[in-house]
Every structure is written in structure tokens, then in C-alpha cells.
Coordinates of C-alpha atoms in Angstrom, one line a residue:
M1 CA -4.1 32.2 21.1
H2 CA -0.7 33.1 21.6
D3 CA 1.8 30.3 20.5
S4 CA 4.8 29.9 23.3
D5 CA 7.1 28.9 20.7
G6 CA 6.5 31.7 18.4
A7 CA 9.3 33.9 19.6
G8 CA 11.7 31.3 19.1
R9 CA 14.5 32.2 16.6
R10 CA 15.0 30.0 13.6
A11 CA 12.6 27.6 14.8
R12 CA 15.5 25.3 15.9
A13 CA 13.3 23.7 18.4
P14 CA 10.4 21.3 18.0
H15 CA 6.8 23.3 17.6
Q16 CA 4.4 22.7 19.9
A17 CA 5.4 19.2 20.9
P18 CA 2.6 17.2 22.1
A19 CA 2.9 16.3 25.8
A20 CA 3.5 12.5 26.6
P21 CA 1.2 10.8 28.6
Q22 CA 1.3 11.6 32.3
P23 CA 3.4 8.7 34.4
P24 CA 2.0 7.9 37.5
D25 CA 5.2 8.6 39.2
A26 CA 5.9 12.0 37.9
A27 CA 9.2 13.8 39.2
G28 CA 9.2 15.6 42.5
P29 CA 9.7 19.2 42.8
D30 CA 13.4 19.4 42.8
L31 CA 13.9 17.3 39.8
V32 CA 11.3 19.4 37.8
R33 CA 13.2 22.3 38.9
L34 CA 16.3 20.8 37.8
L35 CA 15.0 20.0 34.4
L36 CA 13.4 23.4 33.9
V37 CA 16.9 24.9 34.7
G38 CA 19.1 22.6 32.9
S39 CA 16.8 22.4 29.7
V40 CA 16.6 26.2 29.3
S41 CA 20.2 26.5 29.7
L42 CA 21.1 23.9 27.3
I43 CA 18.6 25.4 24.7
T44 CA 20.2 28.9 25.6
L45 CA 23.6 27.8 24.5
V46 CA 22.5 26.2 21.3
A47 CA 20.6 29.4 20.5
F48 CA 23.5 31.8 21.6
E49 CA 25.9 29.8 19.5
A50 CA 23.6 30.0 16.2
L51 CA 23.4 34.0 16.9
A52 CA 26.9 34.2 17.9
V53 CA 28.3 32.5 15.0
G54 CA 26.4 34.6 12.5
T55 CA 27.9 37.9 13.8
A56 CA 31.4 36.4 13.8
M57 CA 31.5 34.8 10.3
P58 CA 32.8 37.8 8.5
A59 CA 35.9 37.5 10.8
V60 CA 36.1 33.8 10.3
T61 CA 36.2 34.2 6.6
A62 CA 38.7 37.0 6.7
D63 CA 41.0 34.8 8.8
L64 CA 40.4 31.3 6.9
G65 CA 39.6 32.8 3.4
G66 CA 37.2 30.3 1.5
L67 CA 34.4 33.2 0.9
H68 CA 32.9 30.8 -1.5
L69 CA 32.0 28.4 1.0
Y70 CA 30.4 31.2 3.3
A71 CA 27.1 30.0 2.7
V72 CA 28.1 26.2 3.2
A73 CA 29.7 26.8 6.6
S74 CA 26.5 29.1 7.5
G75 CA 23.9 26.3 6.1
A76 CA 25.7 23.0 7.2
P77 CA 24.1 23.0 10.8
L78 CA 20.5 23.4 9.3
A79 CA 20.8 20.5 6.8
A80 CA 22.4 18.4 9.6
Q81 CA 19.7 19.4 12.2
L82 CA 17.1 18.3 9.9
V83 CA 18.6 14.8 9.8
A84 CA 19.1 14.6 13.7
T85 CA 15.5 15.7 14.5
A86 CA 14.3 12.5 12.8
V87 CA 17.0 10.5 14.5
G88 CA 16.5 12.1 18.0
G89 CA 12.7 11.4 17.8
A90 CA 13.0 7.8 16.5
W91 CA 15.7 7.0 19.2
S92 CA 13.6 8.5 22.0
D93 CA 10.6 6.6 20.9
A94 CA 12.4 3.4 20.7
R95 CA 14.8 3.5 23.7
G96 CA 14.1 6.4 25.8
P97 CA 15.4 10.0 25.6
R98 CA 18.7 9.6 27.7
G99 CA 20.7 8.0 24.8
S100 CA 19.7 10.7 22.5
L101 CA 20.5 13.6 24.8
V102 CA 23.8 12.2 25.7
A103 CA 24.9 11.6 22.3
G104 CA 23.6 15.1 21.2
I105 CA 25.6 16.7 23.9
A106 CA 28.7 15.0 22.7
A107 CA 28.3 15.8 19.1
F108 CA 27.4 19.3 19.6
C109 CA 30.4 19.9 21.9
A110 CA 32.7 18.0 19.5
G111 CA 31.6 20.0 16.6
L112 CA 32.3 23.2 18.3
V113 CA 35.9 22.1 19.1
V114 CA 36.4 21.3 15.6
A115 CA 35.2 24.5 14.3
G116 CA 37.1 26.2 16.9
L117 CA 40.4 24.8 15.9
A118 CA 39.7 24.6 12.1
P119 CA 42.5 25.5 10.0
S120 CA 40.1 26.1 7.0
M121 CA 36.8 26.8 5.9
E122 CA 36.2 23.4 4.9
V123 CA 37.0 22.0 8.3
L124 CA 34.8 24.8 9.9
A125 CA 31.9 23.7 7.7
V126 CA 32.4 20.3 8.7
G127 CA 32.8 21.2 12.5
R128 CA 29.4 23.0 12.0
A129 CA 27.4 20.2 10.6
I130 CA 28.5 18.1 13.6
Q131 CA 27.5 20.7 16.0
G132 CA 24.3 21.2 14.3
F133 CA 23.7 17.3 14.3
G134 CA 24.3 17.3 17.9
G135 CA 22.1 20.3 18.5
G136 CA 19.2 18.8 16.9
L137 CA 19.8 15.3 18.4
L138 CA 19.8 16.9 22.0
L139 CA 16.8 19.2 21.7
V140 CA 14.2 16.4 20.9
P141 CA 14.5 14.4 24.0
L142 CA 14.2 17.6 26.2
Y143 CA 10.6 17.9 25.2
V144 CA 10.3 14.2 25.7
L145 CA 11.5 14.5 29.3
V146 CA 9.1 17.2 30.0
G147 CA 6.5 15.0 28.9
A148 CA 7.6 12.0 31.0
L149 CA 8.5 13.8 34.2
V150 CA 6.5 17.1 34.4
P151 CA 3.0 17.3 35.8
Q152 CA 0.6 18.4 32.9
A153 CA -0.4 21.4 34.7
R154 CA 3.1 22.8 34.7
Q155 CA 3.9 21.7 31.2
P156 CA 2.9 25.0 29.6
R157 CA 5.3 26.8 31.7
F158 CA 8.1 24.6 30.6
F159 CA 7.1 25.2 26.8
A160 CA 7.0 29.1 27.2
A161 CA 10.5 28.9 29.0
F162 CA 11.9 26.9 26.1
A163 CA 10.7 29.8 23.8
A164 CA 12.2 32.6 26.0
A165 CA 15.4 30.7 25.6
W166 CA 15.7 31.6 22.2
V167 CA 14.6 35.3 22.6
V168 CA 17.3 36.5 24.9
P169 CA 20.4 35.0 23.1
G170 CA 18.9 37.0 20.1
L171 CA 19.2 40.1 22.1
V172 CA 22.8 39.4 23.6
G173 CA 24.3 37.1 21.6
P174 CA 25.5 39.3 18.6
G175 CA 26.7 41.9 21.0
I176 CA 28.9 39.6 23.0
A177 CA 30.0 37.9 19.8
G178 CA 31.2 41.2 18.5
L179 CA 33.4 42.2 21.4
V180 CA 34.7 38.7 21.5
V181 CA 36.0 38.9 18.1
E182 CA 37.2 42.4 18.5
H183 CA 39.1 41.8 21.7
A184 CA 40.1 38.2 21.7
S185 CA 39.2 35.8 18.8
W186 CA 36.3 34.3 16.9
R187 CA 37.8 31.0 17.8
W188 CA 36.5 31.5 21.6
I189 CA 33.0 31.8 20.2
F190 CA 33.2 28.2 19.4
L191 CA 35.8 27.0 22.1
A192 CA 34.2 28.4 25.1
V193 CA 30.7 26.9 24.7
P194 CA 31.5 23.2 25.3
T195 CA 32.8 23.9 28.8
L196 CA 29.3 25.5 29.7
T197 CA 27.5 22.7 28.1
V198 CA 29.4 20.0 29.8
A199 CA 28.8 21.9 33.4
V200 CA 25.0 22.0 32.6
S201 CA 24.8 18.5 31.3
L202 CA 26.6 17.4 34.7
A203 CA 23.8 19.0 36.5
L204 CA 21.2 16.9 34.6
V205 CA 22.7 13.6 35.9
P206 CA 20.2 12.9 38.6
L207 CA 17.5 13.3 36.0
L208 CA 19.2 10.9 33.5
R209 CA 19.6 8.5 36.3
R210 CA 15.7 8.4 36.7
V211 CA 15.0 7.9 32.9
G212 CA 15.9 4.6 31.6
R213 CA 15.1 2.9 28.3
D214 CA 11.5 2.8 27.1
G215 CA 10.6 -0.8 26.8
A216 CA 7.0 -0.3 25.5
P217 CA 6.5 -2.5 22.4
R218 CA 5.6 -0.8 19.2
T219 CA 3.6 -2.4 16.3
S220 CA 5.0 -3.3 13.2
G221 CA 3.1 -0.6 11.4
G222 CA 4.5 1.9 13.5
R223 CA 8.1 0.9 13.1
R224 CA 7.6 0.7 9.3
R225 CA 6.4 4.3 9.6
T226 CA 9.3 5.4 11.8
R227 CA 11.8 4.0 9.4
R228 CA 10.1 5.4 6.4
L229 CA 10.1 9.0 7.9
L230 CA 13.8 8.4 9.0
L231 CA 14.9 7.6 5.7
A232 CA 13.1 10.5 4.2
A233 CA 14.6 13.0 6.7
L234 CA 17.9 11.6 6.1
G235 CA 17.6 11.9 2.4
A236 CA 16.2 15.3 2.5
G237 CA 18.8 16.5 5.0
L238 CA 21.8 14.9 2.9
A239 CA 20.2 16.4 -0.4
A240 CA 20.0 19.9 1.1
G241 CA 23.5 19.7 2.3
V242 CA 24.8 18.4 -1.3
L243 CA 22.8 21.4 -2.9
Q244 CA 24.7 23.8 -0.4
V245 CA 28.0 22.4 -1.4
A246 CA 27.2 22.0 -5.4
G247 CA 26.1 25.8 -5.1
A248 CA 29.7 26.7 -4.0
E249 CA 31.4 24.8 -7.0
R250 CA 31.4 25.4 -10.5
S251 CA 32.0 22.0 -12.3
A252 CA 30.3 19.0 -14.1
W253 CA 30.4 17.1 -10.7
A254 CA 28.6 19.7 -8.9
L255 CA 25.7 20.0 -11.3
A256 CA 25.2 16.1 -11.4
A257 CA 25.3 16.2 -7.6
A258 CA 22.7 18.8 -7.5
A259 CA 20.5 16.8 -10.0
G260 CA 20.5 13.9 -8.0
A261 CA 19.8 15.9 -4.8
V262 CA 16.6 17.5 -6.5
V263 CA 15.6 13.8 -7.4
V264 CA 16.0 12.7 -3.8
L265 CA 13.9 15.8 -2.5
V266 CA 11.1 15.2 -5.1
V267 CA 10.9 11.4 -3.5
A268 CA 11.3 12.4 0.3
A269 CA 9.3 15.5 0.5
P270 CA 6.0 13.9 0.2
V271 CA 6.9 11.5 3.0
L272 CA 7.5 14.3 5.4
L273 CA 5.1 17.0 4.6
P274 CA 1.0 17.2 4.2
A275 CA -0.1 16.0 0.8
G276 CA -0.6 19.1 -1.5
T277 CA 2.2 21.0 0.4
A278 CA 4.1 21.7 -2.7
R279 CA 0.7 22.9 -4.7
L280 CA 0.0 25.3 -1.9
R281 CA -3.3 23.5 -1.4
R282 CA -5.7 25.4 0.6
G283 CA -5.6 25.2 4.7
V284 CA -3.0 23.0 6.5
P285 CA -0.7 22.1 3.4
A286 CA -0.3 26.1 2.5
A287 CA 0.3 26.7 6.3
V288 CA 3.2 24.2 6.1
A289 CA 4.5 25.4 2.8
C290 CA 4.1 29.1 4.1
R291 CA 6.5 28.3 7.3
G292 CA 9.2 26.5 4.9
L293 CA 9.0 29.7 2.5
L294 CA 9.3 32.1 5.6
N295 CA 12.3 30.3 6.9
A296 CA 13.7 30.4 3.2
T297 CA 13.4 34.0 3.1
F298 CA 14.6 35.1 6.5
I299 CA 17.7 32.6 6.9
S300 CA 18.8 33.2 3.4
A301 CA 18.7 36.9 3.6
E302 CA 20.2 37.2 7.3
V303 CA 23.1 35.1 6.9
L304 CA 24.6 37.5 4.4
L305 CA 23.7 41.1 6.3
P306 CA 26.7 40.8 8.7
L307 CA 29.4 40.0 5.8
L308 CA 27.6 42.9 3.9
L309 CA 27.9 45.6 6.5
V310 CA 31.4 44.3 7.5
R311 CA 33.1 43.5 4.2
E312 CA 31.3 46.0 1.8
H313 CA 30.4 48.8 4.0
G314 CA 33.4 48.7 6.6
W315 CA 31.5 48.4 9.8
D316 CA 32.8 47.1 12.9
I317 CA 31.8 43.6 13.6
P318 CA 30.0 44.6 17.0
V319 CA 28.2 47.2 15.3
A320 CA 27.1 44.8 12.3
G321 CA 25.9 42.6 14.9
L322 CA 23.0 45.0 15.8
V323 CA 21.2 43.9 12.8
L324 CA 20.6 40.5 14.4
T325 CA 19.6 42.2 17.6
A326 CA 17.1 44.4 16.0
S327 CA 15.3 41.8 14.3
S328 CA 15.3 39.9 17.4
V329 CA 13.6 42.6 19.3
T330 CA 11.1 43.1 16.7
W331 CA 10.4 39.3 16.0
A332 CA 9.6 39.1 19.9
L333 CA 7.3 42.1 19.8
G334 CA 5.7 40.8 16.8
S335 CA 4.9 37.5 18.5
Q336 CA 3.5 39.2 21.5
V337 CA 1.2 41.6 19.2
Q338 CA -0.3 38.5 17.4
G339 CA -1.2 36.9 20.8
R340 CA -3.5 39.8 21.5
I341 CA -5.4 39.5 18.4
Q342 CA -8.4 37.7 19.0
D343 CA -10.7 38.5 16.1
P344 CA -11.0 35.5 13.8
R345 CA -11.0 37.7 10.7
R346 CA -8.1 39.7 11.7
R347 CA -6.2 36.5 12.4
S348 CA -6.7 35.5 9.1
Q349 CA -5.0 38.3 7.8
I350 CA -2.0 37.8 9.8
T351 CA -1.1 34.9 7.7
W352 CA -0.6 37.1 4.5
A353 CA 0.2 40.3 5.9
G354 CA 3.3 38.9 8.2
P355 CA 5.0 37.5 4.8
A356 CA 4.1 40.8 3.2
I357 CA 6.0 42.7 6.1
L358 CA 8.8 40.3 5.8
T359 CA 9.2 40.9 2.1
L360 CA 9.0 44.5 2.4
G361 CA 11.7 44.4 4.8
T362 CA 13.9 42.3 2.6
L363 CA 13.4 44.6 -0.1
V364 CA 14.3 47.7 1.9
T365 CA 17.5 45.7 3.1
A366 CA 18.5 44.9 -0.6
A367 CA 18.3 48.7 -1.4
A368 CA 21.3 49.1 0.8
T369 CA 23.4 47.2 -1.8
L370 CA 22.8 49.7 -4.3
P371 CA 25.4 52.6 -5.0
G372 CA 25.0 55.5 -2.9
V373 CA 22.5 54.1 -0.6
P374 CA 23.5 54.4 3.1
A375 CA 24.3 51.3 5.0
W376 CA 22.1 51.7 7.9
L377 CA 19.2 51.0 5.8
V378 CA 20.1 47.3 6.4
I379 CA 19.2 47.9 10.0
V380 CA 15.8 49.6 9.2
G381 CA 14.6 47.0 6.6
W382 CA 15.9 44.0 9.0
T383 CA 14.0 45.5 12.0
V384 CA 10.9 45.6 9.8
A385 CA 11.5 41.9 8.3
G386 CA 11.8 40.7 12.1
C387 CA 8.4 41.9 12.9
G388 CA 6.8 40.2 10.0
M389 CA 8.3 37.0 11.2
G390 CA 7.1 37.6 14.9
L391 CA 3.6 38.3 13.7
V392 CA 3.0 35.2 11.2
F393 CA 5.2 32.5 12.7
P394 CA 3.1 31.7 15.8
A395 CA -0.2 32.4 14.0
L396 CA 0.6 29.6 11.6
S397 CA 1.3 27.1 14.5
V398 CA -2.0 28.2 16.1
L399 CA -4.1 27.8 12.8
V400 CA -2.6 24.3 11.9
L401 CA -3.5 23.2 15.3
Q402 CA -6.8 24.4 15.5
A403 CA -7.5 22.9 12.0
T404 CA -6.2 19.7 13.0
P405 CA -7.7 16.6 14.9
A406 CA -5.9 16.3 18.3
E407 CA -4.8 12.9 17.6
Q408 CA -2.7 14.3 14.6
H409 CA -1.1 17.3 16.6
G410 CA 2.1 15.3 16.9
Q411 CA 2.3 14.5 13.1
V412 CA 1.3 18.0 11.9
S413 CA 3.7 19.7 14.5
S414 CA 6.6 17.4 12.9
A415 CA 5.7 18.7 9.6
L416 CA 6.0 22.2 10.5
Q417 CA 9.4 21.7 11.9
I418 CA 10.6 19.8 9.1
S419 CA 9.1 22.4 6.8
D420 CA 11.0 25.1 8.8
G421 CA 14.3 23.1 8.6
L422 CA 14.2 22.3 5.0
G423 CA 13.1 25.8 4.1
A424 CA 16.0 27.3 5.6
A425 CA 18.4 24.8 4.2
L426 CA 17.1 25.1 0.7
G427 CA 16.8 28.9 0.9
L428 CA 20.5 29.4 2.0
A429 CA 21.5 26.9 -0.7
G430 CA 19.8 28.9 -3.6
A431 CA 21.0 32.3 -2.2
G432 CA 24.4 30.8 -1.7
A433 CA 24.9 29.6 -5.0
L434 CA 23.9 33.1 -6.3
F435 CA 26.1 34.9 -4.0
T436 CA 29.2 32.7 -4.8
T437 CA 28.7 33.0 -8.6
L438 CA 28.7 36.8 -8.6
V439 CA 30.7 37.7 -5.6
G440 CA 33.9 37.2 -7.4
A441 CA 33.4 39.8 -9.9
G442 CA 33.4 42.4 -7.0
G443 CA 30.9 44.7 -5.8
T444 CA 27.6 43.9 -4.2
E445 CA 25.6 42.2 -7.1
G446 CA 26.1 38.8 -5.2
Y447 CA 24.4 40.4 -2.1
L448 CA 21.6 42.0 -4.3
A449 CA 20.9 38.9 -6.2
A450 CA 20.5 36.7 -2.9
L451 CA 18.4 39.2 -1.2
L452 CA 16.1 39.6 -4.4
L453 CA 15.8 35.8 -4.3
A454 CA 15.0 35.9 -0.6
A455 CA 12.3 38.5 -1.6
G456 CA 10.7 36.6 -4.2
L457 CA 10.3 33.5 -1.7
G458 CA 8.7 36.1 0.6
V459 CA 5.9 36.8 -2.1
L460 CA 5.3 33.0 -2.4
A461 CA 5.2 32.9 1.4
A462 CA 2.4 35.6 1.2
V463 CA 0.6 33.6 -1.5
A464 CA 0.7 30.6 0.8
G465 CA -0.5 32.2 3.9
A466 CA -3.4 33.7 2.0
R467 CA -4.4 30.3 1.1
A468 CA -3.5 28.7 4.6
A469 CA -6.1 30.8 6.1
G470 CA -8.8 30.7 3.5
G471 CA -9.2 27.1 2.7
D472 CA -10.2 23.5 3.5
P473 CA -8.4 22.5 6.6
A474 CA -8.0 19.2 5.9
H475 CA -4.7 17.7 4.6

């Protein structure tokens, strides 16, 4: 029952991607081994960058200023990746995975260079958006390559390795980032990774030569559906980005832009998500909604924690990074625990108990913003929160796949991934708007408001989780 993607942080890779049909000429052992090493290396670099930047952002803000854009710079990769996932999938289906992979690597490296050389927070946010788009574009074809080249018997090993590639950076990434910031410069966190990415990519050249364009024709109905999904994902990603930027501004144009973005989301979301997701309809729709709400809770809170510890409590950056490491450890442990629970009744309880534990941890963390409360409570609270995420994240994947016919696994896996990305981007937009509005007054009210919003989203996630486990699985 264990979901191999469950331990993956931030849900930045596709969930339970269905294997492509086995080709008659699967790659030989050497090429399969090369694909495993190269893919895991690329995913590890993407994951390391995501966690390392989170640790370094307080130093970036202190150097560049632009505190009001802190949430925008943190959330820009999430909105861009939402668009890139749809683009990468459509590109890989139409022309094979090679072009998407190469373009993704190029955009990922270019965005890192722009961010590493950024003279202002505005430029840094642009670089991070390019980086996030490239990261999403390169992850999708890796799953396609596994389906195209790896014998089916070995594919579960690949997906398990992909999940592990997100765990290890969570353990070491924040500590390494803290040391780099303290003894060198935050800029090297961005500028060192492109060199490693290019080196890994060059090792994949023999594989890319083998994979050409996929000339298989598609029906006009399939093309129309792909185009519709692509436009909806593009609109949702851009709308999430607009909401993040609008939340950092206090002007008439920002309000108008936010209103327009909400309209776009109302139109796009029903195309991307199962019918009834917004109403938390029992079964699969509620499970998909729960995943989005979980990511909204976790990401919108975690982004602000290093800044809270460094800026308000005076912690050193390497020590503040421990909050990310602690939640990574308990996320992985929680994922392992849920994998050992076989009783159906107890598994149905995980879907609401996990969000409840996440909410409890978020509230404990929020208490550290109150006067006289010790800062180490942030570590305690976020350790609890990570455990809740580890318990429920993979359990929802298993529930959804078991409740869905096999021929719809690809569609529902895509819906889970889109809900993850959209929830994180929108949650951060809301928390960022509260934080930006209140932080100028001084004190910790901005952090408290953002964390309480995150906890409220966690309560909604618990409600959605309860409805997911107790209803009609049809969607």
C-alpha cells in the first residue's frame, strides 16, 4: 500500500505517472542504468535547489531588500512549474521527451544564473520563475523516458528512486545552504548548480540520441483535449502568479488584476480538476481537494519560517535551516508508517488524521510568534507538521488510484499533481498578501496572520480528507 512518491517533498515530480506501453526494443542494461543515475541526479538537483533557496532567502532579502516581494520570489517557481507541467506533457506526447528535457535543462540553468546575478528582488523573482518553469519542463519527460526505455519489471525501482531523490536534499540541503551563506555568499547557491546540471545532462546524451520524435498520430479529439488542458493550466499558472504579485502591492491595479485572476481560476479549475473538487464531493474529488489544501497549508507556512527565525529571533541561517531538515525527516518517517498500515478502517482514518496533525503542528509553530514564547517551538511544531504530511500525502495517492479505473489513472494522477501545484501557489499568494500587509508595522503580526491562515486551510484539508475516505469514489 506504500506510495513510492509519498516521501517526495513539495510534490514537485509527477505522482504515480503511469508507465508507457513497453516498446519491443527496450534499452539495454547500460542505458537503463545510465537513465537511473542521470534522472535521479537531475531530480536531486531540482529538489536541492528548492530547499536550499528556502534556507537562504533571509540572507537574500537582507542583501537585496524588497521584503514585500519575499513571498513572490518564493512562490514564482510554483506558479511557473504548474504551467510547465502541462507544456512538458503535451510536448512529450506530440514530439517525444527529448525536446522538453533539453529545453527544461536550459531554462532551469538560465533561471538559476539570472537569480544568482540578480541586483534586486524583482530580478530574482523573474529568475526563479524561469528556474521553476525549467524544472517542471525537465521532470515530466524523465517519467516518459522510464516508460519508453525501462522494462516494466524494473519501473517500480525507478519511481522509488525518484521519490528518494526528494528525501535526501531535505536532509542535507538546508545545512549545506546555511554553510554556503555563512562562509561564502547566497549567490553560489544559485550559481553552482547549473554547472552540475550541465555535467549530468551531458552524461544523458547517449540516451537522448536513442529517443527521437514520436510520430504516432493522435485523434483530433485527443488534440482538442490536450489543447484545452494546456490552455487551462497556462491560465491557472498565470493567474496564481498574478495573485502572488498583486498580494505584494497595495494599489488599484493590483486589486483589478487579482479580480481578473480569480475569474480565470474559476474558469480554468473545472477543466483541470475532477467535477465536484471545489465542493469537496465525497470520494476522489474530495481527495484531490485535500491534496491541494495540504500543500497550501504546508508551503505557505514553511516559506516564512526561516525568515521568522533569522529576522525576528536572531538565529544564524545554518541553525534556522534545521526547521526544514526536521520536517523532512518526519515527512519520510510518516510516509514509512502509513505504508505499514494495512487495515482498511485505519487507512481511512489517515486521510483526516494526517491533516489534523499538520494543523496542530502549524498552530504550535504559530505560537512562537507570540511575545515571550521561545523560538525553538518553531522546530517542535514543524517537526509535528512534517509527520502529518508524511502520513497523509501518499495515503491519498493510494486511495485515489484504488478508487479509479485503471484507464483513468493517468488523468487522475495529473489532477493530483495540478492540485498540489495550484494549492501551493494560491496558499502562498494568500499568506504572502497577509504577511506583506502587516510586516511593515513591525513585530511578528504578519507571521502570525499567515500561519493562522495556513492552519485554517489545514482544518479544511481535514474536512476534505474525511469526505475523501467516506464517500462514493466516482468522479
